[in-house]
Amino acid sequence: MEDNKEVVKEEVKQENKSNEKKKSKKKIIITIVLIVVILFLLIGGFIFYHGNQLGTLIAEVNKIAEIQMTDENGNLIENPLDTEIKTKGSYAVIEKTFKDYMSEVVTSTQNFIKAFNGDKMANFLTIENIKEDGPDFTNTKQEISVMKQALNDFNATVDEYFDEEKLLAKIDDKDISDYYKELYKKLAVDEESSKQLKENMEKIEDSEKILEDSLGYLEKIINYLSDNKDYWQIINDQIIFTSQDKLNEYTEMALDVPDSLQ
């Protein structure tokens, strides 16, 4: 009888051990499943975060690339650049670097446009201006001087803004990893944007040449009229010279239009 009891006890003991092992295995399986689920959630969150941030960054860069500083009527848009930072972390550093750069470009360009008043320049040689400011042309000469200085200043800044190496170097001193620095450089200058930079620079150089030649042409005529003020007068809204030689010189000068303006 005692032997039977011992056998039963041993069987119960073994069954308990077996149940404990099964429970232990279940705990291990549940733990592994939880870890896998957590990892998937973390990976999903990681992918969502970076995908969302990268998408937002690209959208902001595209908006910057399409920025317009004047409306359809040629009037300056006071705040054409949205400087609000829409991304976070290292992406925000990239976005801010882009927007700081473009903010400098926009400010410099708009200051130049304000200083270089094309409408006023077109009126320098009108009869109204000659009657009002001649024969010494003090105001006109001052305005030409201001425009020439504005053009020189703009020339200097444009060379920097459209220098590909300087644009890429804007990110070098930022406290972000090399991955994000490379991302900035890929977004800043790819093959298409590099081509656009060069094309835009060529257009700007052509425009600057036209403006420079225009100012030089106008300044030459204004100075001639000022230096020879004793040889001309306004009669019936026309410049009448009292010297044939001076008239010939003036006519030759007026007809000597720079090639860039023809």
CSV table of C-alpha atoms in Angstrom, one decimal:
chain,number,residue,atom,x,y,z
A,1,MET,CA,0.0,0.0,0.0
A,2,GLU,CA,2.8,2.3,0.9
A,3,ASP,CA,4.5,1.5,-2.4
A,4,ASN,CA,1.3,2.6,-4.3
A,5,LYS,CA,1.2,5.9,-2.4
A,6,GLU,CA,4.8,6.6,-3.3
A,7,VAL,CA,4.1,5.8,-6.9
A,8,VAL,CA,1.1,8.2,-7.0
A,9,LYS,CA,3.2,10.9,-5.3
A,10,GLU,CA,6.0,10.5,-7.8
A,11,GLU,CA,3.5,10.7,-10.7
A,12,VAL,CA,1.9,13.8,-9.2
A,13,LYS,CA,5.3,15.3,-8.8
A,14,GLN,CA,6.3,14.6,-12.3
A,15,GLU,CA,3.0,16.0,-13.6
A,16,ASN,CA,3.6,19.2,-11.6
A,17,LYS,CA,7.1,19.5,-13.1
A,18,SER,CA,5.7,19.0,-16.5
A,19,ASN,CA,3.0,21.7,-16.0
A,20,GLU,CA,5.6,24.1,-14.7
A,21,LYS,CA,7.7,23.5,-17.7
A,22,LYS,CA,4.7,24.1,-20.0
A,23,LYS,CA,3.9,27.3,-18.1
A,24,SER,CA,7.6,28.4,-18.4
A,25,LYS,CA,7.5,27.7,-22.1
A,26,LYS,CA,4.3,29.7,-22.5
A,27,LYS,CA,5.9,32.6,-20.6
A,28,ILE,CA,9.0,32.5,-22.9
A,29,ILE,CA,6.8,32.3,-26.0
A,30,ILE,CA,4.6,35.2,-24.8
A,31,THR,CA,7.7,37.3,-24.0
A,32,ILE,CA,9.2,36.6,-27.4
A,33,VAL,CA,5.9,37.6,-29.1
A,34,LEU,CA,5.8,40.8,-27.0
A,35,ILE,CA,9.4,41.6,-28.0
A,36,VAL,CA,8.7,41.0,-31.6
A,37,VAL,CA,5.6,43.2,-31.5
A,38,ILE,CA,7.5,46.0,-29.7
A,39,LEU,CA,10.3,45.8,-32.3
A,40,PHE,CA,7.8,46.0,-35.2
A,41,LEU,CA,6.1,49.0,-33.5
A,42,LEU,CA,9.5,50.6,-33.0
A,43,ILE,CA,10.5,49.9,-36.6
A,44,GLY,CA,7.2,51.1,-37.9
A,45,GLY,CA,7.4,54.3,-35.8
A,46,PHE,CA,11.0,54.9,-37.0
A,47,ILE,CA,10.1,54.4,-40.6
A,48,PHE,CA,7.0,56.6,-40.2
A,49,TYR,CA,8.9,59.4,-38.4
A,50,HIS,CA,11.7,59.5,-40.9
A,51,GLY,CA,9.5,59.1,-43.9
A,52,ASN,CA,7.3,61.9,-42.7
A,53,GLN,CA,10.2,64.2,-41.9
A,54,LEU,CA,11.9,63.5,-45.2
A,55,GLY,CA,8.7,64.1,-47.2
A,56,THR,CA,8.1,67.4,-45.4
A,57,LEU,CA,11.7,68.5,-45.9
A,58,ILE,CA,11.5,67.7,-49.7
A,59,ALA,CA,8.2,69.6,-49.9
A,60,GLU,CA,9.8,72.7,-48.3
A,61,VAL,CA,12.9,72.5,-50.5
A,62,ASN,CA,10.6,72.3,-53.6
A,63,LYS,CA,8.7,75.4,-52.3
A,64,ILE,CA,12.0,77.2,-51.9
A,65,ALA,CA,13.1,76.3,-55.4
A,66,GLU,CA,9.9,77.7,-56.9
A,67,ILE,CA,9.9,81.0,-54.9
A,68,GLN,CA,8.8,84.2,-56.6
A,69,MET,CA,9.8,87.6,-55.3
A,70,THR,CA,7.5,89.6,-57.5
A,71,ASP,CA,3.8,89.3,-58.4
A,72,GLU,CA,2.4,89.1,-61.9
A,73,ASN,CA,2.6,92.9,-62.1
A,74,GLY,CA,6.2,93.1,-61.1
A,75,ASN,CA,5.6,94.3,-57.6
A,76,LEU,CA,7.8,93.1,-54.8
A,77,ILE,CA,6.3,90.5,-52.5
A,78,GLU,CA,7.4,91.6,-49.1
A,79,ASN,CA,7.6,88.1,-47.4
A,80,PRO,CA,7.9,85.6,-50.3
A,81,LEU,CA,9.8,83.0,-48.2
A,82,ASP,CA,8.0,80.9,-45.5
A,83,THR,CA,10.7,80.8,-42.8
A,84,GLU,CA,8.8,78.6,-40.4
A,85,ILE,CA,10.6,75.4,-39.8
A,86,LYS,CA,8.3,72.5,-40.4
A,87,THR,CA,10.6,69.5,-39.6
A,88,LYS,CA,12.3,68.3,-36.4
A,89,GLY,CA,15.8,67.3,-35.2
A,90,SER,CA,18.5,67.0,-37.9
A,91,TYR,CA,15.9,67.5,-40.6
A,92,ALA,CA,15.2,70.9,-39.1
A,93,VAL,CA,18.9,71.8,-39.2
A,94,ILE,CA,18.8,71.0,-43.0
A,95,GLU,CA,15.6,73.0,-43.5
A,96,LYS,CA,16.9,76.0,-41.6
A,97,THR,CA,20.2,76.0,-43.5
A,98,PHE,CA,18.2,76.1,-46.8
A,99,LYS,CA,15.9,78.8,-45.6
A,100,ASP,CA,18.6,80.9,-44.1
A,101,TYR,CA,20.5,80.8,-47.4
A,102,MET,CA,17.4,81.6,-49.4
A,103,SER,CA,16.5,84.4,-47.0
A,104,GLU,CA,19.9,86.0,-47.7
A,105,VAL,CA,19.4,85.7,-51.4
A,106,VAL,CA,15.8,87.1,-51.3
A,107,THR,CA,16.8,90.0,-49.0
A,108,SER,CA,19.8,90.9,-51.2
A,109,THR,CA,17.9,90.7,-54.4
A,110,GLN,CA,14.9,92.8,-53.1
A,111,ASN,CA,17.3,95.4,-51.7
A,112,PHE,CA,18.9,95.6,-55.1
A,113,ILE,CA,15.5,95.9,-56.9
A,114,LYS,CA,14.5,98.7,-54.5
A,115,ALA,CA,17.7,100.6,-55.0
A,116,PHE,CA,17.9,100.0,-58.8
A,117,ASN,CA,14.7,101.7,-59.8
A,118,GLY,CA,14.2,100.8,-63.5
A,119,ASP,CA,11.3,103.2,-64.0
A,120,LYS,CA,13.3,106.1,-62.7
A,121,MET,CA,16.3,105.1,-64.9
A,122,ALA,CA,14.0,105.2,-67.9
A,123,ASN,CA,13.1,108.8,-67.2
A,124,PHE,CA,16.6,110.2,-66.9
A,125,LEU,CA,16.7,111.4,-70.5
A,126,THR,CA,13.1,112.5,-70.8
A,127,ILE,CA,12.5,116.2,-71.5
A,128,GLU,CA,10.6,116.5,-68.2
A,129,ASN,CA,13.7,115.3,-66.2
A,130,ILE,CA,16.1,117.4,-68.3
A,131,LYS,CA,14.0,120.5,-67.7
A,132,GLU,CA,13.6,119.8,-64.0
A,133,ASP,CA,17.1,118.6,-63.1
A,134,GLY,CA,19.3,120.2,-65.8
A,135,PRO,CA,21.6,121.7,-66.7
A,136,ASP,CA,23.7,120.4,-63.8
A,137,PHE,CA,21.7,117.2,-63.2
A,138,THR,CA,22.7,117.0,-59.5
A,139,ASN,CA,19.9,114.6,-58.5
A,140,THR,CA,20.2,112.4,-61.6
A,141,LYS,CA,24.0,112.0,-61.1
A,142,GLN,CA,23.4,111.1,-57.5
A,143,GLU,CA,20.7,108.5,-58.5
A,144,ILE,CA,23.0,107.0,-61.1
A,145,SER,CA,25.8,106.8,-58.5
A,146,VAL,CA,23.5,105.0,-56.0
A,147,MET,CA,22.4,102.5,-58.7
A,148,LYS,CA,26.0,101.8,-59.8
A,149,GLN,CA,26.9,101.1,-56.2
A,150,ALA,CA,23.8,98.8,-55.8
A,151,LEU,CA,24.8,96.9,-58.9
A,152,ASN,CA,28.4,96.5,-57.6
A,153,ASP,CA,27.1,95.2,-54.3
A,154,PHE,CA,24.7,92.8,-55.9
A,155,ASN,CA,27.5,91.5,-58.2
A,156,ALA,CA,29.6,90.6,-55.2
A,157,THR,CA,26.8,88.8,-53.4
A,158,VAL,CA,25.5,87.0,-56.4
A,159,ASP,CA,29.0,85.4,-57.0
A,160,GLU,CA,28.7,84.0,-53.5
A,161,TYR,CA,25.1,82.9,-53.6
A,162,PHE,CA,25.5,81.0,-56.9
A,163,ASP,CA,28.8,79.4,-56.0
A,164,GLU,CA,28.0,75.7,-55.8
A,165,GLU,CA,30.9,74.9,-53.4
A,166,LYS,CA,29.9,77.7,-51.0
A,167,LEU,CA,26.3,76.6,-51.1
A,168,LEU,CA,27.3,73.0,-50.2
A,169,ALA,CA,29.7,74.2,-47.5
A,170,LYS,CA,26.8,75.9,-45.6
A,171,ILE,CA,26.1,72.6,-43.8
A,172,ASP,CA,29.6,71.7,-42.9
A,173,ASP,CA,29.7,73.5,-39.5
A,174,LYS,CA,26.3,72.2,-38.4
A,175,ASP,CA,26.1,69.7,-35.5
A,176,ILE,CA,24.5,66.8,-37.3
A,177,SER,CA,25.8,63.5,-38.6
A,178,ASP,CA,27.5,62.9,-41.9
A,179,TYR,CA,24.3,61.2,-43.2
A,180,TYR,CA,22.3,64.4,-42.8
A,181,LYS,CA,25.0,66.5,-44.3
A,182,GLU,CA,25.1,64.3,-47.3
A,183,LEU,CA,21.3,64.5,-47.5
A,184,TYR,CA,21.5,68.3,-47.5
A,185,LYS,CA,24.1,68.3,-50.3
A,186,LYS,CA,22.0,65.9,-52.4
A,187,LEU,CA,18.9,68.1,-52.0
A,188,ALA,CA,20.9,71.3,-52.5
A,189,VAL,CA,22.7,70.4,-55.7
A,190,ASP,CA,21.7,67.4,-57.8
A,191,GLU,CA,22.4,67.2,-61.5
A,192,GLU,CA,19.3,69.2,-62.5
A,193,SER,CA,19.7,71.9,-59.9
A,194,SER,CA,23.4,72.2,-60.7
A,195,LYS,CA,22.5,72.8,-64.3
A,196,GLN,CA,19.9,75.4,-63.2
A,197,LEU,CA,22.4,77.2,-61.0
A,198,LYS,CA,24.7,77.6,-64.0
A,199,GLU,CA,21.9,78.7,-66.3
A,200,ASN,CA,20.6,81.2,-63.8
A,201,MET,CA,24.1,82.6,-63.2
A,202,GLU,CA,24.5,83.1,-66.9
A,203,LYS,CA,21.1,84.9,-67.1
A,204,ILE,CA,22.1,87.1,-64.2
A,205,GLU,CA,25.4,87.9,-65.7
A,206,ASP,CA,23.7,88.9,-69.0
A,207,SER,CA,21.2,91.1,-67.1
A,208,GLU,CA,24.0,92.7,-65.0
A,209,LYS,CA,25.8,93.5,-68.3
A,210,ILE,CA,22.7,95.2,-69.7
A,211,LEU,CA,22.2,97.2,-66.5
A,212,GLU,CA,25.9,98.2,-66.4
A,213,ASP,CA,25.9,99.2,-70.0
A,214,SER,CA,22.6,101.1,-69.6
A,215,LEU,CA,24.0,103.1,-66.6
A,216,GLY,CA,27.2,103.8,-68.5
A,217,TYR,CA,25.3,105.0,-71.5
A,218,LEU,CA,23.0,107.3,-69.5
A,219,GLU,CA,25.8,108.6,-67.4
A,220,LYS,CA,27.9,109.5,-70.4
A,221,ILE,CA,25.1,111.5,-72.0
A,222,ILE,CA,24.1,113.2,-68.7
A,223,ASN,CA,27.7,114.2,-68.1
A,224,TYR,CA,28.0,115.6,-71.6
A,225,LEU,CA,25.0,117.7,-71.2
A,226,SER,CA,26.2,118.9,-67.8
A,227,ASP,CA,29.7,119.6,-69.0
A,228,ASN,CA,28.4,121.5,-72.1
A,229,LYS,CA,25.5,123.3,-70.4
A,230,ASP,CA,26.4,126.6,-72.1
A,231,TYR,CA,25.8,125.1,-75.6
A,232,TRP,CA,22.2,123.9,-75.3
A,233,GLN,CA,18.8,124.9,-74.1
A,234,ILE,CA,15.2,123.6,-74.1
A,235,ILE,CA,12.9,125.1,-76.7
A,236,ASN,CA,9.4,123.7,-77.4
A,237,ASP,CA,10.3,120.6,-75.4
A,238,GLN,CA,13.4,119.9,-77.5
A,239,ILE,CA,17.1,120.1,-76.8
A,240,ILE,CA,18.5,122.8,-79.1
A,241,PHE,CA,22.3,123.2,-79.4
A,242,THR,CA,23.9,126.6,-80.2
A,243,SER,CA,27.0,124.9,-81.6
A,244,GLN,CA,27.0,122.5,-84.6
A,245,ASP,CA,30.1,120.8,-83.3
A,246,LYS,CA,28.4,120.1,-80.0
A,247,LEU,CA,25.3,118.9,-81.7
A,248,ASN,CA,27.3,116.5,-83.8
A,249,GLU,CA,29.1,115.2,-80.8
A,250,TYR,CA,25.9,114.7,-78.8
A,251,THR,CA,24.2,113.0,-81.8
A,252,GLU,CA,27.1,110.6,-82.3
A,253,MET,CA,27.1,109.8,-78.6
A,254,ALA,CA,23.4,109.2,-78.5
A,255,LEU,CA,23.6,106.9,-81.5
A,256,ASP,CA,26.5,104.9,-79.9
A,257,VAL,CA,24.2,102.5,-78.1
A,258,PRO,CA,26.0,99.5,-76.5
A,259,ASP,CA,25.5,96.2,-78.3
A,260,SER,CA,23.8,94.7,-75.2
A,261,LEU,CA,21.0,97.3,-75.5
A,262,GLN,CA,20.3,96.8,-79.2
